[in-house]
Amino acid sequence: MFSWLVEAGYLAGNPLSLGRRKRRVGPRQTNRFLPKEHWDEVKATIQAMPTGTAREQAHAVRCRWLFSLLYVGGLRVSEVTSGSMGGFYSRRDRSGVERWWLEVTGKGDKTRIVPATAELMAELMVYRKVNGLSALPVSGEERPLVLSIIGKEKPLARSAVHEIVKGVMRATADRLRARGSDWEAAAAQIEAASTHWLRHTAGTHMTDAGLDVKAVRDNFGHATISTTSIYVHSEDDARHDATQAAHKIGWTTPKTAD
């Protein structure tokens, strides 16, 4: 009826058409991430963890490996808990350069490959060595990405991953508060950080370092990859090189495995 009235000249416009218009929403920016200086404090907490006993060493190495996966790989918690060591594999490009990748299954049961940088592979080898495993996983290995300290063949529950991360955040916040009131704001932000904050932190730091947005998108699995992309390895290789060059966790202490 309103359309007829508009056409007949009785109305200047159809008021119902406004309700059918899609509201335009501008791009949102997340504030749930840690700036570099706060992230450095979190790393310092992990690097200062005691390693005097076998259990302390196992916990410290596991924390370092878990945070490496969450930050360097940008993995979701579900991808950490459901992933296996057999997801790591290597392939060579046409020039003979070998690159390691980690295959994970994310939201909607969509599989993607994440660049396993040289830094991440070094951390993996240390973690496996501390746990009495071979340096590199074998094809089809079903061992979880992150092992329980008790019952090492069992994957960590999501709640356990969250608690490990929150424990590190609380310890970092406590350490900063001990420095005085000037550190309260930083301590409060770090204390509020959750496991998913690490994914946001990784993505923010990747883009800050100049990594191409398309590479970040593909690393994080934010877009659907077309079927034909399984045949295009050159773009993946360039993404691997760019990620490895621009995105590092930068541990400053020596690895703990002997």
Tab-separated table of C-alpha atoms in Angstrom:
chain	number	residue	atom	x	y	z
A	1	MET	CA	0.000	0.000	0.000
A	2	PHE	CA	2.746	2.436	0.929
A	3	SER	CA	4.514	1.648	-2.339
A	4	TRP	CA	1.331	2.496	-4.267
A	5	LEU	CA	0.966	5.764	-2.329
A	6	VAL	CA	4.560	6.674	-3.195
A	7	GLU	CA	3.974	5.906	-6.883
A	8	ALA	CA	0.713	7.904	-6.846
A	9	GLY	CA	2.524	10.907	-5.380
A	10	TYR	CA	0.699	10.952	-2.039
A	11	LEU	CA	3.875	10.084	-0.068
A	12	ALA	CA	7.463	11.180	-0.589
A	13	GLY	CA	8.804	7.838	0.556
A	14	ASN	CA	7.897	4.414	1.925
A	15	PRO	CA	8.373	4.410	5.731
A	16	LEU	CA	8.432	0.604	5.872
A	17	SER	CA	11.444	0.420	3.594
A	18	LEU	CA	13.611	1.764	6.414
A	19	GLY	CA	12.958	-1.345	8.450
A	20	ARG	CA	14.192	-3.557	5.626
A	21	ARG	CA	17.503	-1.771	5.297
A	22	LYS	CA	20.472	-3.531	6.795
A	23	ARG	CA	22.165	-1.451	9.378
A	24	ARG	CA	25.711	-0.710	8.367
A	25	VAL	CA	28.149	-1.656	11.060
A	26	GLY	CA	31.649	-0.305	10.910
A	27	PRO	CA	34.657	-2.475	11.629
A	28	ARG	CA	35.122	-3.320	15.273
A	29	GLN	CA	38.450	-3.241	17.026
A	30	THR	CA	39.154	-5.449	19.977
A	31	ASN	CA	40.743	-4.132	23.124
A	32	ARG	CA	41.167	-7.598	24.572
A	33	PHE	CA	44.857	-7.926	23.841
A	34	LEU	CA	48.132	-7.242	25.617
A	35	PRO	CA	50.457	-4.527	24.320
A	36	LYS	CA	54.064	-5.519	23.796
A	37	GLU	CA	55.264	-4.272	27.172
A	38	HIS	CA	52.617	-6.248	29.052
A	39	TRP	CA	53.229	-9.340	26.941
A	40	ASP	CA	56.928	-9.104	27.811
A	41	GLU	CA	56.000	-9.189	31.506
A	42	VAL	CA	53.948	-12.356	30.967
A	43	LYS	CA	56.890	-14.001	29.211
A	44	ALA	CA	59.183	-12.952	32.068
A	45	THR	CA	56.885	-14.734	34.528
A	46	ILE	CA	57.051	-17.967	32.544
A	47	GLN	CA	60.819	-17.755	32.095
A	48	ALA	CA	61.292	-17.272	35.857
A	49	MET	CA	59.271	-20.357	36.840
A	50	PRO	CA	61.142	-22.718	39.166
A	51	THR	CA	62.604	-25.879	37.660
A	52	GLY	CA	64.243	-27.393	40.742
A	53	THR	CA	62.129	-30.545	40.809
A	54	ALA	CA	60.973	-32.788	37.987
A	55	ARG	CA	57.372	-31.661	38.451
A	56	GLU	CA	58.348	-27.983	38.494
A	57	GLN	CA	60.354	-28.429	35.309
A	58	ALA	CA	57.480	-30.276	33.637
A	59	HIS	CA	55.070	-27.487	34.565
A	60	ALA	CA	57.424	-24.706	33.463
A	61	VAL	CA	58.184	-26.340	30.125
A	62	ARG	CA	54.512	-27.081	29.545
A	63	CYS	CA	53.581	-23.449	30.241
A	64	ARG	CA	56.207	-22.230	27.819
A	65	TRP	CA	55.041	-24.666	25.135
A	66	LEU	CA	51.358	-23.846	25.670
A	67	PHE	CA	51.967	-20.108	25.418
A	68	SER	CA	54.111	-20.678	22.330
A	69	LEU	CA	51.229	-22.540	20.661
A	70	LEU	CA	48.685	-19.906	21.616
A	71	TYR	CA	50.854	-16.962	20.574
A	72	VAL	CA	53.051	-18.121	17.695
A	73	GLY	CA	50.353	-20.368	16.256
A	74	GLY	CA	47.420	-18.162	17.249
A	75	LEU	CA	45.440	-21.289	18.113
A	76	ARG	CA	42.042	-21.434	19.753
A	77	VAL	CA	41.708	-23.398	22.994
A	78	SER	CA	39.614	-26.021	21.198
A	79	GLU	CA	42.377	-26.437	18.616
A	80	VAL	CA	44.957	-26.945	21.354
A	81	THR	CA	42.918	-29.541	23.217
A	82	SER	CA	41.786	-31.446	20.122
A	83	GLY	CA	45.045	-31.232	18.161
A	84	SER	CA	47.667	-33.939	18.060
A	85	MET	CA	51.423	-34.083	17.555
A	86	GLY	CA	50.758	-35.899	14.280
A	87	GLY	CA	49.367	-32.623	12.956
A	88	PHE	CA	52.929	-31.422	12.398
A	89	TYR	CA	54.376	-32.199	9.004
A	90	SER	CA	57.004	-30.819	6.640
A	91	ARG	CA	57.143	-30.271	2.903
A	92	ARG	CA	59.663	-28.824	0.486
A	93	ASP	CA	58.986	-26.180	-2.120
A	94	ARG	CA	60.320	-26.249	-5.676
A	95	SER	CA	63.653	-24.794	-4.585
A	96	GLY	CA	64.116	-27.453	-1.913
A	97	VAL	CA	63.338	-25.273	1.131
A	98	GLU	CA	61.716	-27.336	3.881
A	99	ARG	CA	58.920	-25.801	5.945
A	100	TRP	CA	56.989	-27.238	8.851
A	101	TRP	CA	53.253	-26.840	9.237
A	102	LEU	CA	50.652	-27.683	11.857
A	103	GLU	CA	47.264	-28.880	10.686
A	104	VAL	CA	44.414	-28.061	13.054
A	105	THR	CA	40.643	-28.314	12.932
A	106	GLY	CA	38.875	-25.131	13.967
A	107	LYS	CA	35.359	-23.762	14.092
A	108	GLY	CA	32.820	-25.576	11.983
A	109	ASP	CA	35.188	-28.544	11.649
A	110	LYS	CA	37.217	-26.555	9.131
A	111	THR	CA	40.808	-27.672	8.711
A	112	ARG	CA	43.614	-25.203	8.108
A	113	ILE	CA	47.394	-25.262	8.162
A	114	VAL	CA	49.325	-22.952	10.469
A	115	PRO	CA	52.974	-22.042	9.788
A	116	ALA	CA	55.118	-23.946	12.298
A	117	THR	CA	57.992	-21.495	12.328
A	118	ALA	CA	61.567	-22.493	13.139
A	119	GLU	CA	61.053	-20.945	16.580
A	120	LEU	CA	57.913	-22.971	17.257
A	121	MET	CA	59.585	-26.179	16.076
A	122	ALA	CA	62.536	-25.545	18.403
A	123	GLU	CA	60.121	-25.190	21.320
A	124	LEU	CA	58.342	-28.367	20.256
A	125	MET	CA	61.592	-30.333	20.231
A	126	VAL	CA	62.501	-29.102	23.724
A	127	TYR	CA	59.043	-29.925	25.032
A	128	ARG	CA	59.127	-33.423	23.579
A	129	LYS	CA	62.662	-34.065	24.844
A	130	VAL	CA	61.714	-33.095	28.406
A	131	ASN	CA	58.847	-35.555	28.175
A	132	GLY	CA	61.102	-38.373	26.994
A	133	LEU	CA	59.927	-38.316	23.385
A	134	SER	CA	61.750	-38.176	20.078
A	135	ALA	CA	62.643	-34.672	18.928
A	136	LEU	CA	60.073	-34.665	16.137
A	137	PRO	CA	56.644	-36.293	15.927
A	138	VAL	CA	55.980	-39.060	13.456
A	139	SER	CA	53.212	-39.120	10.882
A	140	GLY	CA	49.920	-40.187	12.391
A	141	GLU	CA	51.084	-39.660	15.982
A	142	GLU	CA	47.960	-39.248	18.096
A	143	ARG	CA	49.702	-37.890	21.177
A	144	PRO	CA	48.036	-34.608	22.304
A	145	LEU	CA	49.648	-31.265	21.494
A	146	VAL	CA	49.871	-30.459	25.204
A	147	LEU	CA	50.329	-33.297	27.658
A	148	SER	CA	48.940	-33.754	31.143
A	149	ILE	CA	51.677	-34.006	33.749
A	150	ILE	CA	49.858	-37.009	35.179
A	151	GLY	CA	48.693	-39.376	32.456
A	152	LYS	CA	50.756	-37.937	29.627
A	153	GLU	CA	48.795	-39.581	26.846
A	154	LYS	CA	45.626	-37.736	27.799
A	155	PRO	CA	44.826	-34.310	26.309
A	156	LEU	CA	44.326	-31.369	28.624
A	157	ALA	CA	40.759	-30.335	29.260
A	158	ARG	CA	39.722	-26.852	28.163
A	159	SER	CA	39.305	-25.884	31.821
A	160	ALA	CA	42.887	-26.950	32.543
A	161	VAL	CA	44.241	-24.796	29.704
A	162	HIS	CA	42.251	-21.807	30.954
A	163	GLU	CA	43.498	-22.330	34.507
A	164	ILE	CA	47.143	-22.568	33.426
A	165	VAL	CA	46.841	-19.311	31.493
A	166	LYS	CA	44.975	-17.533	34.288
A	167	GLY	CA	47.568	-18.735	36.786
A	168	VAL	CA	50.353	-17.141	34.749
A	169	MET	CA	48.353	-13.923	34.388
A	170	ARG	CA	47.658	-13.746	38.133
A	171	ALA	CA	51.305	-14.371	38.978
A	172	THR	CA	52.359	-11.622	36.569
A	173	ALA	CA	49.831	-9.185	38.029
A	174	ASP	CA	50.971	-9.968	41.583
A	175	ARG	CA	54.584	-9.369	40.611
A	176	LEU	CA	53.758	-6.014	39.040
A	177	ARG	CA	51.662	-4.872	42.005
A	178	ALA	CA	54.608	-5.598	44.257
A	179	ARG	CA	56.495	-2.835	42.413
A	180	GLY	CA	54.060	-0.181	43.589
A	181	SER	CA	50.865	1.639	42.711
A	182	ASP	CA	52.245	2.908	39.405
A	183	TRP	CA	51.893	-0.629	38.068
A	184	GLU	CA	48.275	-1.168	39.085
A	185	ALA	CA	46.787	-0.392	35.658
A	186	ALA	CA	49.109	-2.816	33.902
A	187	ALA	CA	48.500	-5.459	36.579
A	188	ALA	CA	44.719	-5.082	36.262
A	189	GLN	CA	44.789	-5.507	32.492
A	190	ILE	CA	47.030	-8.565	32.634
A	191	GLU	CA	44.949	-10.104	35.412
A	192	ALA	CA	41.826	-9.707	33.251
A	193	ALA	CA	43.452	-11.447	30.287
A	194	SER	CA	42.131	-14.852	29.294
A	195	THR	CA	43.249	-17.569	26.930
A	196	HIS	CA	41.421	-15.979	24.006
A	197	TRP	CA	43.232	-12.714	24.713
A	198	LEU	CA	46.413	-14.467	23.591
A	199	ARG	CA	44.859	-15.089	20.176
A	200	HIS	CA	43.887	-11.425	19.917
A	201	THR	CA	47.350	-10.456	21.136
A	202	ALA	CA	49.004	-12.621	18.500
A	203	GLY	CA	46.847	-11.179	15.723
A	204	THR	CA	47.482	-7.619	16.846
A	205	HIS	CA	51.227	-8.148	17.091
A	206	MET	CA	51.302	-9.829	13.668
A	207	THR	CA	49.664	-6.859	11.998
A	208	ASP	CA	51.758	-4.402	14.003
A	209	ALA	CA	54.867	-6.166	12.692
A	210	GLY	CA	53.706	-5.566	9.122
A	211	LEU	CA	52.450	-9.068	8.330
A	212	ASP	CA	49.992	-8.941	5.441
A	213	VAL	CA	46.375	-8.992	6.609
A	214	LYS	CA	45.585	-11.840	4.221
A	215	ALA	CA	48.317	-13.940	5.809
A	216	VAL	CA	46.968	-13.196	9.282
A	217	ARG	CA	43.462	-14.103	8.115
A	218	ASP	CA	44.652	-17.427	6.745
A	219	ASN	CA	46.798	-18.157	9.806
A	220	PHE	CA	43.791	-17.639	12.049
A	221	GLY	CA	41.240	-19.341	9.820
A	222	HIS	CA	38.945	-16.336	9.697
A	223	ALA	CA	37.935	-16.895	6.054
A	224	THR	CA	36.738	-19.880	4.044
A	225	ILE	CA	39.511	-21.277	1.857
A	226	SER	CA	38.337	-22.274	-1.613
A	227	THR	CA	38.654	-25.855	-2.775
A	228	THR	CA	41.283	-24.995	-5.374
A	229	SER	CA	43.619	-23.599	-2.732
A	230	ILE	CA	44.827	-27.126	-1.950
A	231	TYR	CA	46.741	-26.947	-5.217
A	232	VAL	CA	48.318	-23.549	-4.622
A	233	HIS	CA	51.383	-24.080	-2.468
A	234	SER	CA	53.370	-21.011	-3.492
A	235	GLU	CA	51.075	-18.620	-1.588
A	236	ASP	CA	51.285	-20.802	1.501
A	237	ASP	CA	55.087	-20.848	1.272
A	238	ALA	CA	55.211	-17.054	1.058
A	239	ARG	CA	52.871	-16.836	4.044
A	240	HIS	CA	55.125	-19.198	5.998
A	241	ASP	CA	58.225	-17.115	5.253
A	242	ALA	CA	56.445	-13.870	6.127
A	243	THR	CA	55.109	-15.271	9.400
A	244	GLN	CA	58.475	-16.700	10.410
A	245	ALA	CA	60.274	-13.417	9.663
A	246	ALA	CA	57.777	-11.086	11.309
A	247	HIS	CA	56.261	-13.019	14.219
A	248	LYS	CA	58.409	-14.429	17.040
A	249	ILE	CA	57.843	-15.112	20.708
A	250	GLY	CA	61.442	-14.183	21.558
A	251	TRP	CA	62.224	-16.195	24.694
A	252	THR	CA	65.336	-14.731	26.280
A	253	THR	CA	66.403	-17.565	28.578
A	254	PRO	CA	68.108	-20.779	27.452
A	255	LYS	CA	65.978	-23.836	26.813
A	256	THR	CA	65.740	-26.088	29.856
A	257	ALA	CA	66.289	-29.495	28.270
A	258	ASP	CA	69.702	-31.072	28.687
